[in-house]
Amino acid sequence: MPQVVLDPEVKTEIDRLAQVRQVDSKLLEKFAYFVLEISQQKSSNKAHSLKTHELKKAIYERFSVKDTSELKKSGAFRMATDGMDKLDFRLQLTWETLYRKFVGILPHEQSQEGYGCINGIDIFKYFKPWQVFGLDPKTATKNDVKMAYYQLSKIYHPDNLVTGDRAIFEQVENMYKSIIAGF
């Protein structure tokens, strides 16, 4: 059998389900092992989180500075962060926020799934309209943008009783407006 071990509670539940549903318990057990192995593979394939010094290095490179004190004095940085909440440079969270905003998607946040994730992008953490819309900014036409927006609008519009979500719809709408403004 696989290297994964089933909890005794899981085995008990498999036996109960086998009796209730009149299914072979060995088949359910094989399925349980299969699910656990897939889950284990996914977790081992996940990209690692960047360490604070790696985040800092990327931000320093982005603003062409050597260290945090130079970064704080940088006019480009001050202008880029104007309007943001006060930054506490002692916290990794601050550096992750800056990385998301000015460098790109953190390795462990790529291909995300779940609430607020469209095309692998968490739209509440990243403003990446082209990726969310699944379009190439170099080749997409205004009509392509409208069609992509229309498709997402159908899904997330608050009037859609099944999949509608006002918060997601508003994010998608802001992304649409930002792209269209560039045409």
XYZ file of C-alpha atoms in Angstrom, residues 5-153:
149
model
C -1.421 6.228 6.482
C -5.164 6.460 7.055
C -6.359 7.654 10.446
C -8.365 5.077 12.414
C -11.361 7.466 12.245
C -11.151 7.455 8.446
C -11.053 3.664 8.381
C -14.094 3.555 10.664
C -15.937 5.967 8.362
C -14.979 3.888 5.317
C -16.433 0.783 6.976
C -19.617 2.671 7.886
C -20.036 4.037 4.350
C -19.363 0.614 2.858
C -22.206 -0.854 4.909
C -24.649 2.027 4.347
C -23.982 2.326 0.608
C -23.302 -1.352 0.051
C -19.924 -0.674 -1.519
C -16.723 -2.683 -1.181
C -14.707 -1.135 1.682
C -11.412 -1.996 -0.085
C -12.512 0.159 -3.023
C -13.283 3.108 -0.711
C -9.963 2.607 1.051
C -8.091 2.690 -2.265
C -9.920 5.881 -3.144
C -8.974 7.433 0.214
C -5.309 6.587 -0.384
C -5.534 8.050 -3.871
C -6.968 11.343 -2.534
C -4.319 11.570 0.184
C -1.490 10.920 -2.276
C -2.746 13.603 -4.666
C -3.089 16.027 -1.772
C 0.436 15.229 -0.603
C 1.838 15.738 -4.129
C 0.114 19.116 -4.454
C 1.473 20.339 -1.132
C 5.024 19.217 -1.989
C 4.825 20.914 -5.417
C 3.888 24.290 -3.969
C 6.469 27.009 -4.421
C 8.221 28.202 -1.319
C 7.553 31.541 0.285
C 10.227 34.128 -0.268
C 12.249 35.010 2.790
C 12.307 38.626 3.966
C 15.796 39.262 2.585
C 14.673 37.981 -0.844
C 11.637 40.269 -0.791
C 13.801 43.238 0.211
C 16.325 42.512 -2.524
C 13.574 42.486 -5.179
C 12.127 45.788 -3.900
C 15.580 47.382 -3.729
C 16.243 46.330 -7.333
C 12.865 47.659 -8.455
C 13.619 51.104 -7.001
C 17.384 51.011 -7.692
C 18.471 51.413 -4.069
C 20.908 49.566 -1.786
C 18.985 49.311 1.464
C 15.888 50.275 3.420
C 17.177 53.693 4.438
C 17.803 54.588 0.773
C 14.399 53.170 -0.114
C 12.668 55.440 2.411
C 14.475 58.465 0.938
C 13.730 57.504 -2.680
C 11.377 59.976 -4.333
C 10.126 57.297 -6.725
C 9.294 55.014 -3.819
C 7.587 57.753 -1.811
C 5.499 58.720 -4.824
C 4.635 55.080 -5.610
C 3.520 54.398 -2.037
C 1.688 57.697 -1.529
C -1.769 56.916 -0.208
C -0.811 53.504 1.156
C -1.193 52.789 4.865
C 1.858 53.464 7.029
C 4.519 50.893 6.218
C 6.251 48.987 9.012
C 9.503 47.821 7.432
C 10.144 45.424 10.333
C 7.328 43.143 9.161
C 7.543 40.545 6.411
C 3.902 41.353 5.605
C 4.964 44.877 4.581
C 7.629 43.512 2.257
C 5.150 41.015 0.764
C 2.665 43.836 0.134
C 5.351 45.901 -1.600
C 6.457 42.889 -3.652
C 2.861 42.244 -4.791
C 2.388 45.859 -5.767
C 5.709 46.608 -7.465
C 7.420 43.352 -8.442
C 4.924 40.618 -9.204
C 3.157 37.564 -7.927
C 4.767 35.842 -4.969
C 5.872 32.297 -5.932
C 3.626 30.610 -3.353
C 0.636 32.652 -4.542
C 0.760 31.623 -8.188
C -2.099 29.573 -9.621
C -4.318 30.224 -6.651
C -7.765 28.762 -6.282
C -10.723 29.653 -4.129
C -12.787 32.712 -3.373
C -11.723 35.763 -5.353
C -9.373 33.827 -7.633
C -9.818 34.182 -11.385
C -7.350 32.554 -13.780
C -5.074 31.756 -10.818
C -4.956 35.366 -9.592
C -6.359 36.413 -6.215
C -8.034 39.632 -7.338
C -8.122 40.977 -3.792
C -4.317 40.804 -3.490
C -3.249 41.578 -7.057
C -4.335 44.076 -9.652
C -3.390 42.066 -12.763
C -6.250 42.777 -15.184
C -4.668 41.219 -18.267
C -4.035 37.928 -16.468
C -7.476 37.936 -14.836
C -9.097 38.504 -18.230
C -6.841 35.846 -19.780
C -5.558 38.225 -22.455
C -2.194 39.228 -23.886
C -1.804 43.022 -23.691
C 0.287 43.040 -26.872
C -2.277 41.305 -29.068
C -5.687 41.804 -27.449
C -8.163 44.097 -29.167
C -10.714 46.320 -27.493
C -13.353 43.798 -28.563
C -11.376 40.957 -26.916
C -11.352 42.936 -23.680
C -15.085 43.581 -23.898
C -15.812 39.898 -24.534
C -13.635 38.776 -21.609
C -15.317 41.340 -19.362
C -18.745 40.232 -20.563
C -17.963 36.588 -19.742
C -16.759 37.437 -16.232
C -19.678 39.837 -15.704
